[in-house]
Amino acid sequence: MRVDLDGAKAQYDEQGHWSSPVLFGAADVQRFVAAGERVVGGEHRGGRAPTLSLPFDPSPSDLRKVDNAWWADPDIAALTTDPTLGEIAATLLGASSVRLWQDQLLWKPPGGPGETTIGWHQDWASWDTVASHDAFVTAWVAFDDVDDANGAMQMLPGSQRFGLVEGVGNFFGTDRDAQLEALGPDRSVEPTTVCLAVGEVSFHHPLTFHGSGPNTSDRMRRSLAIHLMDAEVTAVSRPGIWQHYNLALFRERGGELGEPYRFDDLCPLLHTDR
Protein backbone atom coordinates (compact mmCIF):
# COMPACT_ATOMS: atom_id res chain seq x y z
CA MET A 1 0.00 0.00 0.00
CA ARG A 2 1.44 3.36 -1.06
CA VAL A 3 -0.64 5.58 1.22
CA ASP A 4 -0.90 6.41 4.91
CA LEU A 5 -4.25 4.76 5.62
CA ASP A 6 -4.52 6.14 9.14
CA GLY A 7 -3.93 9.67 7.89
CA ALA A 8 -6.37 9.11 5.03
CA LYS A 9 -9.07 7.96 7.44
CA ALA A 10 -8.53 10.95 9.76
CA GLN A 11 -8.82 13.49 6.94
CA TYR A 12 -11.78 11.70 5.38
CA ASP A 13 -13.68 11.69 8.67
CA GLU A 14 -12.99 15.39 9.22
CA GLN A 15 -13.38 16.82 5.72
CA GLY A 16 -15.64 14.26 4.02
CA HIS A 17 -13.04 13.67 1.31
CA TRP A 18 -9.41 12.67 0.83
CA SER A 19 -7.09 12.52 -2.19
CA SER A 20 -4.46 9.87 -2.78
CA PRO A 21 -1.03 10.10 -4.37
CA VAL A 22 -0.66 8.53 -7.82
CA LEU A 23 -2.12 5.03 -7.72
CA PHE A 24 -2.14 4.31 -11.46
CA GLY A 25 0.82 4.88 -13.77
CA ALA A 26 0.78 6.61 -17.14
CA ALA A 27 0.65 3.37 -19.16
CA ASP A 28 -2.34 2.09 -17.19
CA VAL A 29 -4.17 5.40 -17.53
CA GLN A 30 -3.56 5.42 -21.29
CA ARG A 31 -5.19 1.98 -21.41
CA PHE A 32 -8.17 3.23 -19.37
CA VAL A 33 -8.57 6.28 -21.62
CA ALA A 34 -8.57 4.10 -24.74
CA ALA A 35 -11.20 1.88 -23.14
CA GLY A 36 -13.26 4.90 -22.17
CA GLU A 37 -13.14 6.22 -25.71
CA ARG A 38 -14.44 2.87 -26.95
CA VAL A 39 -17.32 2.88 -24.48
CA VAL A 40 -18.26 6.51 -25.15
CA GLY A 41 -18.15 5.67 -28.85
CA GLY A 42 -20.55 2.75 -28.41
CA GLU A 43 -18.08 -0.13 -28.67
CA HIS A 44 -18.78 -2.81 -26.05
CA ARG A 45 -15.96 -5.35 -25.83
CA GLY A 46 -17.24 -6.60 -22.50
CA GLY A 47 -20.33 -8.16 -24.02
CA ARG A 48 -22.84 -5.96 -22.17
CA ALA A 49 -24.03 -2.46 -22.85
CA PRO A 50 -23.78 0.11 -20.03
CA THR A 51 -26.88 0.64 -17.93
CA LEU A 52 -27.29 4.26 -18.99
CA SER A 53 -25.48 6.70 -21.29
CA LEU A 54 -26.33 10.41 -21.18
CA PRO A 55 -27.15 12.57 -23.00
CA PHE A 56 -29.04 10.43 -25.48
CA ASP A 57 -28.10 12.65 -28.43
CA PRO A 58 -24.83 14.34 -27.40
CA SER A 59 -23.02 17.16 -29.12
CA PRO A 60 -19.19 17.29 -29.18
CA SER A 61 -19.24 19.79 -26.29
CA ASP A 62 -21.60 17.85 -24.00
CA LEU A 63 -20.55 16.17 -20.77
CA ARG A 64 -20.90 12.42 -21.23
CA LYS A 65 -21.98 10.23 -18.29
CA VAL A 66 -21.99 6.44 -18.73
CA ASP A 67 -23.24 4.24 -15.88
CA ASN A 68 -21.74 0.76 -15.47
CA ALA A 69 -19.06 1.28 -18.09
CA TRP A 70 -17.30 -1.70 -16.51
CA TRP A 71 -19.91 -3.95 -18.11
CA ALA A 72 -18.86 -2.74 -21.54
CA ASP A 73 -15.05 -3.03 -21.46
CA PRO A 74 -12.63 -5.38 -19.65
CA ASP A 75 -10.03 -2.62 -19.17
CA ILE A 76 -12.57 -0.41 -17.41
CA ALA A 77 -13.65 -3.47 -15.39
CA ALA A 78 -10.04 -4.01 -14.27
CA LEU A 79 -9.95 -0.47 -12.87
CA THR A 80 -13.43 -0.56 -11.36
CA THR A 81 -12.64 -3.75 -9.42
CA ASP A 82 -9.05 -2.82 -8.49
CA PRO A 83 -8.24 -4.35 -5.07
CA THR A 84 -6.18 -1.35 -3.94
CA LEU A 85 -9.25 0.85 -4.27
CA GLY A 86 -11.19 -1.78 -2.34
CA GLU A 87 -8.65 -1.80 0.48
CA ILE A 88 -8.64 1.98 0.78
CA ALA A 89 -12.45 2.04 0.73
CA ALA A 90 -12.54 -0.58 3.50
CA THR A 91 -10.34 1.65 5.67
CA LEU A 92 -12.40 4.77 5.03
CA LEU A 93 -15.66 2.90 5.69
CA GLY A 94 -14.35 0.89 8.64
CA ALA A 95 -15.64 -2.19 6.82
CA SER A 96 -14.28 -5.72 6.66
CA SER A 97 -15.56 -6.32 3.13
CA VAL A 98 -16.26 -3.98 0.21
CA ARG A 99 -18.33 -4.46 -2.93
CA LEU A 100 -18.82 -2.40 -6.06
CA TRP A 101 -22.09 -0.49 -6.31
CA GLN A 102 -21.59 0.97 -9.80
CA ASP A 103 -19.21 3.09 -11.83
CA GLN A 104 -19.72 6.23 -13.91
CA LEU A 105 -17.49 7.18 -16.82
CA LEU A 106 -17.36 10.99 -17.01
CA TRP A 107 -16.06 12.60 -20.22
CA LYS A 108 -16.02 16.40 -19.88
CA PRO A 109 -14.86 18.15 -23.08
CA PRO A 110 -14.25 21.88 -23.44
CA GLY A 111 -17.66 23.53 -23.35
CA GLY A 112 -19.87 26.12 -21.77
CA PRO A 113 -21.75 26.13 -18.45
CA GLY A 114 -24.85 24.55 -19.98
CA GLU A 115 -22.95 21.61 -21.42
CA THR A 116 -20.22 20.80 -18.88
CA THR A 117 -21.29 22.03 -15.43
CA ILE A 118 -22.06 19.44 -12.76
CA GLY A 119 -24.31 20.85 -10.06
CA TRP A 120 -23.81 20.52 -6.31
CA HIS A 121 -25.22 17.18 -5.14
CA GLN A 122 -24.95 14.37 -2.60
CA ASP A 123 -24.53 10.86 -3.97
CA TRP A 124 -26.65 9.37 -1.19
CA ALA A 125 -29.72 11.17 -2.54
CA SER A 126 -29.67 8.75 -5.50
CA TRP A 127 -29.37 5.61 -3.37
CA ASP A 128 -31.24 6.18 -0.11
CA THR A 129 -34.47 4.56 -1.35
CA VAL A 130 -32.78 1.22 -2.15
CA ALA A 131 -29.94 0.82 0.37
CA SER A 132 -30.16 0.14 4.10
CA HIS A 133 -27.57 2.74 5.18
CA ASP A 134 -25.06 5.20 3.78
CA ALA A 135 -21.88 3.08 4.07
CA PHE A 136 -20.67 4.10 0.60
CA VAL A 137 -17.58 5.87 -0.69
CA THR A 138 -16.76 7.20 -4.15
CA ALA A 139 -13.30 6.81 -5.71
CA TRP A 140 -12.85 9.37 -8.52
CA VAL A 141 -9.92 8.41 -10.75
CA ALA A 142 -8.30 11.20 -12.78
CA PHE A 143 -7.44 10.27 -16.37
CA ASP A 144 -6.20 13.83 -17.06
CA ASP A 145 -4.58 16.51 -14.92
CA VAL A 146 -7.54 18.39 -13.44
CA ASP A 147 -7.68 21.99 -12.24
CA ASP A 148 -10.11 24.90 -12.16
CA ALA A 149 -9.69 25.58 -15.88
CA ASN A 150 -10.90 22.20 -17.09
CA GLY A 151 -13.60 21.80 -14.47
CA ALA A 152 -12.02 20.08 -11.47
CA MET A 153 -14.34 18.59 -8.88
CA GLN A 154 -15.08 20.78 -5.87
CA MET A 155 -16.16 19.75 -2.37
CA LEU A 156 -17.89 21.46 0.53
CA PRO A 157 -15.59 20.29 3.34
CA GLY A 158 -17.41 18.83 6.32
CA SER A 159 -20.78 18.86 4.57
CA GLN A 160 -21.20 15.14 5.24
CA ARG A 161 -22.34 16.28 8.69
CA PHE A 162 -25.32 18.13 7.18
CA GLY A 163 -27.17 14.84 6.69
CA LEU A 164 -29.26 14.38 3.58
CA VAL A 165 -30.47 17.81 2.44
CA GLU A 166 -33.68 17.59 0.40
CA GLY A 167 -34.46 19.83 -2.54
CA VAL A 168 -31.01 21.37 -3.07
CA GLY A 169 -28.72 18.90 -4.79
CA ASN A 170 -28.98 18.32 -8.54
CA PHE A 171 -26.22 16.68 -10.62
CA PHE A 172 -27.61 18.36 -13.74
CA GLY A 173 -28.00 21.81 -12.14
CA THR A 174 -26.13 24.66 -13.81
CA ASP A 175 -26.73 27.53 -11.34
CA ARG A 176 -24.32 26.32 -8.68
CA ASP A 177 -24.33 29.66 -6.81
CA ALA A 178 -28.10 29.43 -6.35
CA GLN A 179 -27.68 25.89 -5.02
CA LEU A 180 -25.19 27.10 -2.41
CA GLU A 181 -27.51 29.92 -1.39
CA ALA A 182 -30.35 27.41 -0.99
CA LEU A 183 -28.31 25.57 1.62
CA GLY A 184 -28.84 28.58 3.91
CA PRO A 185 -26.46 30.56 6.13
CA ASP A 186 -26.20 27.80 8.72
CA ARG A 187 -24.55 25.57 6.10
CA SER A 188 -22.28 28.18 4.53
CA VAL A 189 -19.01 26.47 3.54
CA GLU A 190 -16.25 27.69 1.24
CA PRO A 191 -15.80 25.19 -1.63
CA THR A 192 -12.47 23.41 -1.99
CA THR A 193 -11.15 22.61 -5.47
CA VAL A 194 -9.70 19.10 -5.78
CA CYS A 195 -6.79 19.45 -8.20
CA LEU A 196 -5.41 16.08 -9.25
CA ALA A 197 -2.63 14.74 -11.43
CA VAL A 198 -3.13 11.86 -13.84
CA GLY A 199 -3.55 8.63 -11.88
CA GLU A 200 -4.43 10.25 -8.56
CA VAL A 201 -7.73 9.38 -6.91
CA SER A 202 -10.16 11.47 -4.86
CA PHE A 203 -12.38 9.68 -2.33
CA HIS A 204 -15.53 11.28 -0.93
CA HIS A 205 -18.37 10.49 1.47
CA PRO A 206 -21.86 9.95 -0.02
CA LEU A 207 -23.24 12.91 1.94
CA THR A 208 -20.44 15.33 0.98
CA PHE A 209 -21.72 17.99 -1.39
CA HIS A 210 -19.63 18.08 -4.56
CA GLY A 211 -19.85 19.28 -8.14
CA SER A 212 -17.77 21.04 -10.77
CA GLY A 213 -17.74 24.10 -12.97
CA PRO A 214 -17.52 24.15 -16.76
CA ASN A 215 -14.47 23.10 -18.73
CA THR A 216 -13.27 26.47 -20.01
CA SER A 217 -9.89 25.12 -21.17
CA ASP A 218 -8.87 23.49 -24.45
CA ARG A 219 -8.23 20.18 -22.64
CA MET A 220 -10.37 17.17 -21.84
CA ARG A 221 -11.31 16.23 -18.27
CA ARG A 222 -11.83 12.46 -18.28
CA SER A 223 -12.39 10.31 -15.22
CA LEU A 224 -14.05 7.26 -13.77
CA ALA A 225 -16.16 7.59 -10.61
CA ILE A 226 -16.30 4.25 -8.79
CA HIS A 227 -18.98 3.92 -6.12
CA LEU A 228 -18.09 1.34 -3.47
CA MET A 229 -20.01 0.08 -0.45
CA ASP A 230 -19.70 -1.91 2.74
CA ALA A 231 -20.69 -5.46 1.85
CA GLU A 232 -23.13 -5.36 4.79
CA VAL A 233 -25.41 -2.88 2.96
CA THR A 234 -28.74 -4.57 2.30
CA ALA A 235 -31.49 -4.07 -0.26
CA VAL A 236 -34.51 -2.03 0.83
CA SER A 237 -37.41 -0.38 -0.96
CA ARG A 238 -38.37 3.06 0.34
CA PRO A 239 -40.69 5.59 -1.29
CA GLY A 240 -39.05 8.40 -3.17
CA ILE A 241 -38.75 10.24 -6.47
CA TRP A 242 -37.02 7.22 -7.98
CA GLN A 243 -35.42 3.93 -7.04
CA HIS A 244 -31.93 3.19 -8.30
CA TYR A 245 -31.89 0.44 -10.92
CA ASN A 246 -29.57 -1.77 -8.83
CA LEU A 247 -32.54 -2.86 -6.72
CA ALA A 248 -34.43 -4.20 -9.73
CA LEU A 249 -31.28 -5.85 -11.11
CA PHE A 250 -30.58 -7.46 -7.73
CA ARG A 251 -34.10 -8.84 -7.47
CA GLU A 252 -33.98 -10.13 -11.05
CA ARG A 253 -31.01 -12.26 -9.98
CA GLY A 254 -32.93 -13.73 -7.05
CA GLY A 255 -31.97 -11.26 -4.34
CA GLU A 256 -34.54 -10.39 -1.68
CA LEU A 257 -35.22 -7.28 0.37
CA GLY A 258 -33.21 -7.36 3.59
CA GLU A 259 -30.35 -9.33 2.00
CA PRO A 260 -26.91 -7.82 1.32
CA TYR A 261 -26.31 -6.73 -2.25
CA ARG A 262 -24.18 -9.31 -4.05
CA PHE A 263 -23.83 -11.26 -7.36
CA ASP A 264 -20.49 -10.92 -9.14
CA ASP A 265 -21.97 -9.55 -12.34
CA LEU A 266 -23.72 -6.76 -10.41
CA CYS A 267 -21.87 -5.97 -7.17
CA PRO A 268 -18.57 -7.90 -7.21
CA LEU A 269 -16.42 -8.23 -4.09
CA LEU A 270 -13.28 -6.05 -4.19
CA HIS A 271 -11.89 -6.57 -0.72
CA THR A 272 -12.44 -8.75 2.35
CA ASP A 273 -10.59 -9.36 5.61
CA ARG A 274 -12.60 -12.49 6.30
mmCIF file of C-alpha atoms in Angstrom:
data_model
loop_
_atom_site.group_PDB
_atom_site.id
_atom_site.type_symbol
_atom_site.label_atom_id
_atom_site.label_comp_id
_atom_site.label_asym_id
_atom_site.label_seq_id
_atom_site.Cartn_x
_atom_site.Cartn_y
_atom_site.Cartn_z
ATOM 1 C CA MET A 1 0.000 0.000 0.000
ATOM 2 C CA ARG A 2 1.439 3.365 -1.061
ATOM 3 C CA VAL A 3 -0.635 5.580 1.220
ATOM 4 C CA ASP A 4 -0.899 6.411 4.908
ATOM 5 C CA LEU A 5 -4.251 4.760 5.621
ATOM 6 C CA ASP A 6 -4.522 6.143 9.143
ATOM 7 C CA GLY A 7 -3.930 9.666 7.885
ATOM 8 C CA ALA A 8 -6.368 9.111 5.028
ATOM 9 C CA LYS A 9 -9.065 7.963 7.440
ATOM 10 C CA ALA A 10 -8.527 10.952 9.763
ATOM 11 C CA GLN A 11 -8.816 13.495 6.944
ATOM 12 C CA TYR A 12 -11.782 11.695 5.376
ATOM 13 C CA ASP A 13 -13.681 11.688 8.669
ATOM 14 C CA GLU A 14 -12.989 15.390 9.224
ATOM 15 C CA GLN A 15 -13.378 16.817 5.718
ATOM 16 C CA GLY A 16 -15.636 14.256 4.021
ATOM 17 C CA HIS A 17 -13.038 13.667 1.311
ATOM 18 C CA TRP A 18 -9.408 12.672 0.830
ATOM 19 C CA SER A 19 -7.092 12.524 -2.193
ATOM 20 C CA SER A 20 -4.457 9.870 -2.783
ATOM 21 C CA PRO A 21 -1.030 10.103 -4.369
ATOM 22 C CA VAL A 22 -0.655 8.535 -7.818
ATOM 23 C CA LEU A 23 -2.120 5.028 -7.718
ATOM 24 C CA PHE A 24 -2.139 4.313 -11.463
ATOM 25 C CA GLY A 25 0.818 4.885 -13.766
ATOM 26 C CA ALA A 26 0.778 6.608 -17.137
ATOM 27 C CA ALA A 27 0.647 3.375 -19.158
ATOM 28 C CA ASP A 28 -2.336 2.092 -17.190
ATOM 29 C CA VAL A 29 -4.172 5.396 -17.531
ATOM 30 C CA GLN A 30 -3.564 5.418 -21.288
ATOM 31 C CA ARG A 31 -5.185 1.984 -21.405
ATOM 32 C CA PHE A 32 -8.166 3.228 -19.373
ATOM 33 C CA VAL A 33 -8.565 6.283 -21.621
ATOM 34 C CA ALA A 34 -8.570 4.104 -24.738
ATOM 35 C CA ALA A 35 -11.197 1.875 -23.140
ATOM 36 C CA GLY A 36 -13.260 4.896 -22.171
ATOM 37 C CA GLU A 37 -13.138 6.222 -25.713
ATOM 38 C CA ARG A 38 -14.439 2.873 -26.949
ATOM 39 C CA VAL A 39 -17.322 2.882 -24.476
ATOM 40 C CA VAL A 40 -18.264 6.508 -25.150
ATOM 41 C CA GLY A 41 -18.148 5.669 -28.852
ATOM 42 C CA GLY A 42 -20.554 2.752 -28.409
ATOM 43 C CA GLU A 43 -18.080 -0.131 -28.672
ATOM 44 C CA HIS A 44 -18.778 -2.814 -26.050
ATOM 45 C CA ARG A 45 -15.962 -5.353 -25.830
ATOM 46 C CA GLY A 46 -17.237 -6.598 -22.498
ATOM 47 C CA GLY A 47 -20.330 -8.156 -24.020
ATOM 48 C CA ARG A 48 -22.841 -5.960 -22.172
ATOM 49 C CA ALA A 49 -24.034 -2.457 -22.853
ATOM 50 C CA PRO A 50 -23.778 0.106 -20.028
ATOM 51 C CA THR A 51 -26.879 0.644 -17.934
ATOM 52 C CA LEU A 52 -27.292 4.263 -18.992
ATOM 53 C CA SER A 53 -25.479 6.700 -21.291
ATOM 54 C CA LEU A 54 -26.332 10.408 -21.179
ATOM 55 C CA PRO A 55 -27.149 12.567 -23.001
ATOM 56 C CA PHE A 56 -29.038 10.432 -25.478
ATOM 57 C CA ASP A 57 -28.103 12.653 -28.430
ATOM 58 C CA PRO A 58 -24.834 14.338 -27.396
ATOM 59 C CA SER A 59 -23.016 17.159 -29.122
ATOM 60 C CA PRO A 60 -19.192 17.286 -29.182
ATOM 61 C CA SER A 61 -19.242 19.791 -26.294
ATOM 62 C CA ASP A 62 -21.604 17.852 -23.997
ATOM 63 C CA LEU A 63 -20.551 16.173 -20.769
ATOM 64 C CA ARG A 64 -20.898 12.417 -21.233
ATOM 65 C CA LYS A 65 -21.975 10.226 -18.292
ATOM 66 C CA VAL A 66 -21.992 6.439 -18.733
ATOM 67 C CA ASP A 67 -23.241 4.243 -15.878
ATOM 68 C CA ASN A 68 -21.745 0.760 -15.467
ATOM 69 C CA ALA A 69 -19.060 1.285 -18.093
ATOM 70 C CA TRP A 70 -17.305 -1.704 -16.509
ATOM 71 C CA TRP A 71 -19.909 -3.946 -18.107
ATOM 72 C CA ALA A 72 -18.855 -2.745 -21.539
ATOM 73 C CA ASP A 73 -15.054 -3.033 -21.455
ATOM 74 C CA PRO A 74 -12.633 -5.377 -19.648
ATOM 75 C CA ASP A 75 -10.032 -2.621 -19.168
ATOM 76 C CA ILE A 76 -12.574 -0.415 -17.410
ATOM 77 C CA ALA A 77 -13.649 -3.473 -15.392
ATOM 78 C CA ALA A 78 -10.044 -4.008 -14.267
ATOM 79 C CA LEU A 79 -9.945 -0.471 -12.868
ATOM 80 C CA THR A 80 -13.428 -0.563 -11.363
ATOM 81 C CA THR A 81 -12.640 -3.748 -9.422
ATOM 82 C CA ASP A 82 -9.054 -2.819 -8.488
ATOM 83 C CA PRO A 83 -8.243 -4.355 -5.069
ATOM 84 C CA THR A 84 -6.179 -1.347 -3.935
ATOM 85 C CA LEU A 85 -9.250 0.853 -4.266
ATOM 86 C CA GLY A 86 -11.193 -1.781 -2.337
ATOM 87 C CA GLU A 87 -8.648 -1.798 0.478
ATOM 88 C CA ILE A 88 -8.641 1.983 0.780
ATOM 89 C CA ALA A 89 -12.447 2.039 0.726
ATOM 90 C CA ALA A 90 -12.539 -0.579 3.499
ATOM 91 C CA THR A 91 -10.344 1.648 5.666
ATOM 92 C CA LEU A 92 -12.404 4.770 5.030
ATOM 93 C CA LEU A 93 -15.658 2.897 5.691
ATOM 94 C CA GLY A 94 -14.349 0.893 8.637
ATOM 95 C CA ALA A 95 -15.640 -2.190 6.817
ATOM 96 C CA SER A 96 -14.283 -5.720 6.662
ATOM 97 C CA SER A 97 -15.562 -6.320 3.126
ATOM 98 C CA VAL A 98 -16.258 -3.984 0.212
ATOM 99 C CA ARG A 99 -18.328 -4.464 -2.933
ATOM 100 C CA LEU A 100 -18.822 -2.401 -6.058
ATOM 101 C CA TRP A 101 -22.087 -0.486 -6.313
ATOM 102 C CA GLN A 102 -21.594 0.971 -9.802
ATOM 103 C CA ASP A 103 -19.214 3.093 -11.833
ATOM 104 C CA GLN A 104 -19.718 6.226 -13.915
ATOM 105 C CA LEU A 105 -17.494 7.183 -16.818
ATOM 106 C CA LEU A 106 -17.355 10.987 -17.010
ATOM 107 C CA TRP A 107 -16.063 12.596 -20.219
ATOM 108 C CA LYS A 108 -16.015 16.401 -19.883
ATOM 109 C CA PRO A 109 -14.863 18.146 -23.078
ATOM 110 C CA PRO A 110 -14.253 21.882 -23.445
ATOM 111 C CA GLY A 111 -17.662 23.533 -23.350
ATOM 112 C CA GLY A 112 -19.871 26.119 -21.765
ATOM 113 C CA PRO A 113 -21.754 26.131 -18.454
ATOM 114 C CA GLY A 114 -24.854 24.555 -19.979
ATOM 115 C CA GLU A 115 -22.948 21.609 -21.419
ATOM 116 C CA THR A 116 -20.217 20.800 -18.882
ATOM 117 C CA THR A 117 -21.292 22.026 -15.434
ATOM 118 C CA ILE A 118 -22.058 19.436 -12.756
ATOM 119 C CA GLY A 119 -24.309 20.846 -10.064
ATOM 120 C CA TRP A 120 -23.806 20.518 -6.314
ATOM 121 C CA HIS A 121 -25.217 17.184 -5.143
ATOM 122 C CA GLN A 122 -24.947 14.368 -2.603
ATOM 123 C CA ASP A 123 -24.535 10.856 -3.971
ATOM 124 C CA TRP A 124 -26.650 9.368 -1.190
ATOM 125 C CA ALA A 125 -29.720 11.174 -2.544
ATOM 126 C CA SER A 126 -29.669 8.746 -5.503
ATOM 127 C CA TRP A 127 -29.372 5.612 -3.368
ATOM 128 C CA ASP A 128 -31.238 6.183 -0.107
ATOM 129 C CA THR A 129 -34.466 4.563 -1.352
ATOM 130 C CA VAL A 130 -32.784 1.223 -2.154
ATOM 131 C CA ALA A 131 -29.938 0.823 0.375
ATOM 132 C CA SER A 132 -30.161 0.142 4.099
ATOM 133 C CA HIS A 133 -27.570 2.736 5.183
ATOM 134 C CA ASP A 134 -25.057 5.200 3.782
ATOM 135 C CA ALA A 135 -21.881 3.078 4.072
ATOM 136 C CA PHE A 136 -20.673 4.104 0.602
ATOM 137 C CA VAL A 137 -17.580 5.871 -0.693
ATOM 138 C CA THR A 138 -16.762 7.201 -4.154
ATOM 139 C CA ALA A 139 -13.302 6.811 -5.707
ATOM 140 C CA TRP A 140 -12.854 9.366 -8.521
ATOM 141 C CA VAL A 141 -9.916 8.409 -10.753
ATOM 142 C CA ALA A 142 -8.299 11.204 -12.782
ATOM 143 C CA PHE A 143 -7.438 10.273 -16.372
ATOM 144 C CA ASP A 144 -6.200 13.828 -17.058
ATOM 145 C CA ASP A 145 -4.583 16.506 -14.920
ATOM 146 C CA VAL A 146 -7.539 18.387 -13.437
ATOM 147 C CA ASP A 147 -7.679 21.994 -12.238
ATOM 148 C CA ASP A 148 -10.108 24.899 -12.164
ATOM 149 C CA ALA A 149 -9.685 25.584 -15.877
ATOM 150 C CA ASN A 150 -10.899 22.199 -17.088
ATOM 151 C CA GLY A 151 -13.598 21.796 -14.466
ATOM 152 C CA ALA A 152 -12.022 20.081 -11.473
ATOM 153 C CA MET A 153 -14.342 18.590 -8.880
ATOM 154 C CA GLN A 154 -15.084 20.782 -5.872
ATOM 155 C CA MET A 155 -16.163 19.752 -2.372
ATOM 156 C CA LEU A 156 -17.891 21.461 0.529
ATOM 157 C CA PRO A 157 -15.588 20.287 3.339
ATOM 158 C CA GLY A 158 -17.411 18.833 6.320
ATOM 159 C CA SER A 159 -20.783 18.856 4.570
ATOM 160 C CA GLN A 160 -21.196 15.140 5.237
ATOM 161 C CA ARG A 161 -22.336 16.276 8.686
ATOM 162 C CA PHE A 162 -25.324 18.130 7.176
ATOM 163 C CA GLY A 163 -27.168 14.836 6.695
ATOM 164 C CA LEU A 164 -29.264 14.383 3.576
ATOM 165 C CA VAL A 165 -30.474 17.813 2.437
ATOM 166 C CA GLU A 166 -33.681 17.591 0.405
ATOM 167 C CA GLY A 167 -34.455 19.833 -2.541
ATOM 168 C CA VAL A 168 -31.012 21.373 -3.068
ATOM 169 C CA GLY A 169 -28.720 18.897 -4.791
ATOM 170 C CA ASN A 170 -28.976 18.322 -8.538
ATOM 171 C CA PHE A 171 -26.220 16.683 -10.617
ATOM 172 C CA PHE A 172 -27.614 18.362 -13.738
ATOM 173 C CA GLY A 173 -28.001 21.813 -12.137
ATOM 174 C CA THR A 174 -26.133 24.662 -13.811
ATOM 175 C CA ASP A 175 -26.731 27.526 -11.340
ATOM 176 C CA ARG A 176 -24.318 26.323 -8.684
ATOM 177 C CA ASP A 177 -24.327 29.662 -6.815
ATOM 178 C CA ALA A 178 -28.096 29.427 -6.347
ATOM 179 C CA GLN A 179 -27.683 25.895 -5.023
ATOM 180 C CA LEU A 180 -25.194 27.096 -2.411
ATOM 181 C CA GLU A 181 -27.512 29.919 -1.393
ATOM 182 C CA ALA A 182 -30.350 27.413 -0.994
ATOM 183 C CA LEU A 183 -28.309 25.568 1.624
ATOM 184 C CA GLY A 184 -28.842 28.575 3.906
ATOM 185 C CA PRO A 185 -26.456 30.559 6.130
ATOM 186 C CA ASP A 186 -26.196 27.797 8.723
ATOM 187 C CA ARG A 187 -24.551 25.568 6.095
ATOM 188 C CA SER A 188 -22.276 28.180 4.532
ATOM 189 C CA VAL A 189 -19.011 26.466 3.538
ATOM 190 C CA GLU A 190 -16.253 27.686 1.242
ATOM 191 C CA PRO A 191 -15.803 25.193 -1.629
ATOM 192 C CA THR A 192 -12.475 23.411 -1.994
ATOM 193 C CA THR A 193 -11.151 22.611 -5.473
ATOM 194 C CA VAL A 194 -9.698 19.102 -5.778
ATOM 195 C CA CYS A 195 -6.791 19.449 -8.202
ATOM 196 C CA LEU A 196 -5.411 16.081 -9.247
ATOM 197 C CA ALA A 197 -2.633 14.744 -11.431
ATOM 198 C CA VAL A 198 -3.126 11.858 -13.836
ATOM 199 C CA GLY A 199 -3.554 8.627 -11.876
ATOM 200 C CA GLU A 200 -4.432 10.247 -8.557
ATOM 201 C CA VAL A 201 -7.730 9.384 -6.906
ATOM 202 C CA SER A 202 -10.157 11.468 -4.859
ATOM 203 C CA PHE A 203 -12.378 9.682 -2.326
ATOM 204 C CA HIS A 204 -15.531 11.280 -0.925
ATOM 205 C CA HIS A 205 -18.373 10.493 1.470
ATOM 206 C CA PRO A 206 -21.861 9.948 -0.024
ATOM 207 C CA LEU A 207 -23.239 12.912 1.943
ATOM 208 C CA THR A 208 -20.444 15.331 0.980
ATOM 209 C CA PHE A 209 -21.723 17.992 -1.388
ATOM 210 C CA HIS A 210 -19.625 18.082 -4.557
ATOM 211 C CA GLY A 211 -19.852 19.275 -8.139
ATOM 212 C CA SER A 212 -17.774 21.036 -10.771
ATOM 213 C CA GLY A 213 -17.743 24.095 -12.970
ATOM 214 C CA PRO A 214 -17.515 24.147 -16.757
ATOM 215 C CA ASN A 215 -14.469 23.096 -18.733
ATOM 216 C CA THR A 216 -13.268 26.465 -20.010
ATOM 217 C CA SER A 217 -9.890 25.125 -21.174
ATOM 218 C CA ASP A 218 -8.869 23.495 -24.449
ATOM 219 C CA ARG A 219 -8.228 20.184 -22.638
ATOM 220 C CA MET A 220 -10.371 17.165 -21.842
ATOM 221 C CA ARG A 221 -11.314 16.233 -18.267
ATOM 222 C CA ARG A 222 -11.826 12.464 -18.278
ATOM 223 C CA SER A 223 -12.387 10.314 -15.218
ATOM 224 C CA LEU A 224 -14.050 7.264 -13.766
ATOM 225 C CA ALA A 225 -16.156 7.592 -10.606
ATOM 226 C CA ILE A 226 -16.301 4.249 -8.789
ATOM 227 C CA HIS A 227 -18.979 3.921 -6.119
ATOM 228 C CA LEU A 228 -18.087 1.335 -3.466
ATOM 229 C CA MET A 229 -20.008 0.078 -0.451
ATOM 230 C CA ASP A 230 -19.700 -1.906 2.745
ATOM 231 C CA ALA A 231 -20.686 -5.462 1.853
ATOM 232 C CA GLU A 232 -23.129 -5.363 4.793
ATOM 233 C CA VAL A 233 -25.410 -2.881 2.956
ATOM 234 C CA THR A 234 -28.742 -4.569 2.296
ATOM 235 C CA ALA A 235 -31.491 -4.069 -0.255
ATOM 236 C CA VAL A 236 -34.515 -2.026 0.834
ATOM 237 C CA SER A 237 -37.406 -0.384 -0.962
ATOM 238 C CA ARG A 238 -38.374 3.060 0.335
ATOM 239 C CA PRO A 239 -40.695 5.588 -1.293
ATOM 240 C CA GLY A 240 -39.047 8.404 -3.173
ATOM 241 C CA ILE A 241 -38.748 10.238 -6.472
ATOM 242 C CA TRP A 242 -37.022 7.216 -7.984
ATOM 243 C CA GLN A 243 -35.420 3.933 -7.037
ATOM 244 C CA HIS A 244 -31.928 3.193 -8.299
ATOM 245 C CA TYR A 245 -31.888 0.440 -10.917
ATOM 246 C CA ASN A 246 -29.573 -1.772 -8.826
ATOM 247 C CA LEU A 247 -32.538 -2.863 -6.715
ATOM 248 C CA ALA A 248 -34.432 -4.203 -9.726
ATOM 249 C CA LEU A 249 -31.279 -5.848 -11.109
ATOM 250 C CA PHE A 250 -30.582 -7.462 -7.732
ATOM 251 C CA ARG A 251 -34.101 -8.843 -7.473
ATOM 252 C CA GLU A 252 -33.981 -10.130 -11.051
ATOM 253 C CA ARG A 253 -31.008 -12.262 -9.977
ATOM 254 C CA GLY A 254 -32.933 -13.728 -7.049
ATOM 255 C CA GLY A 255 -31.966 -11.263 -4.342
ATOM 256 C CA GLU A 256 -34.537 -10.386 -1.684
ATOM 257 C CA LEU A 257 -35.219 -7.282 0.372
ATOM 258 C CA GLY A 258 -33.210 -7.362 3.588
ATOM 259 C CA GLU A 259 -30.353 -9.330 2.004
ATOM 260 C CA PRO A 260 -26.912 -7.818 1.321
ATOM 261 C CA TYR A 261 -26.310 -6.734 -2.248
ATOM 262 C CA ARG A 262 -24.181 -9.315 -4.046
ATOM 263 C CA PHE A 263 -23.827 -11.262 -7.359
ATOM 264 C CA ASP A 264 -20.493 -10.923 -9.137
ATOM 265 C CA ASP A 265 -21.974 -9.549 -12.343
ATOM 266 C CA LEU A 266 -23.723 -6.756 -10.411
ATOM 267 C CA CYS A 267 -21.870 -5.972 -7.167
ATOM 268 C CA PRO A 268 -18.568 -7.902 -7.214
ATOM 269 C CA LEU A 269 -16.422 -8.229 -4.095
ATOM 270 C CA LEU A 270 -13.285 -6.046 -4.187
ATOM 271 C CA HIS A 271 -11.886 -6.571 -0.715
ATOM 272 C CA THR A 272 -12.437 -8.751 2.347
ATOM 273 C CA ASP A 273 -10.586 -9.364 5.613
ATOM 274 C CA ARG A 274 -12.601 -12.485 6.295
#
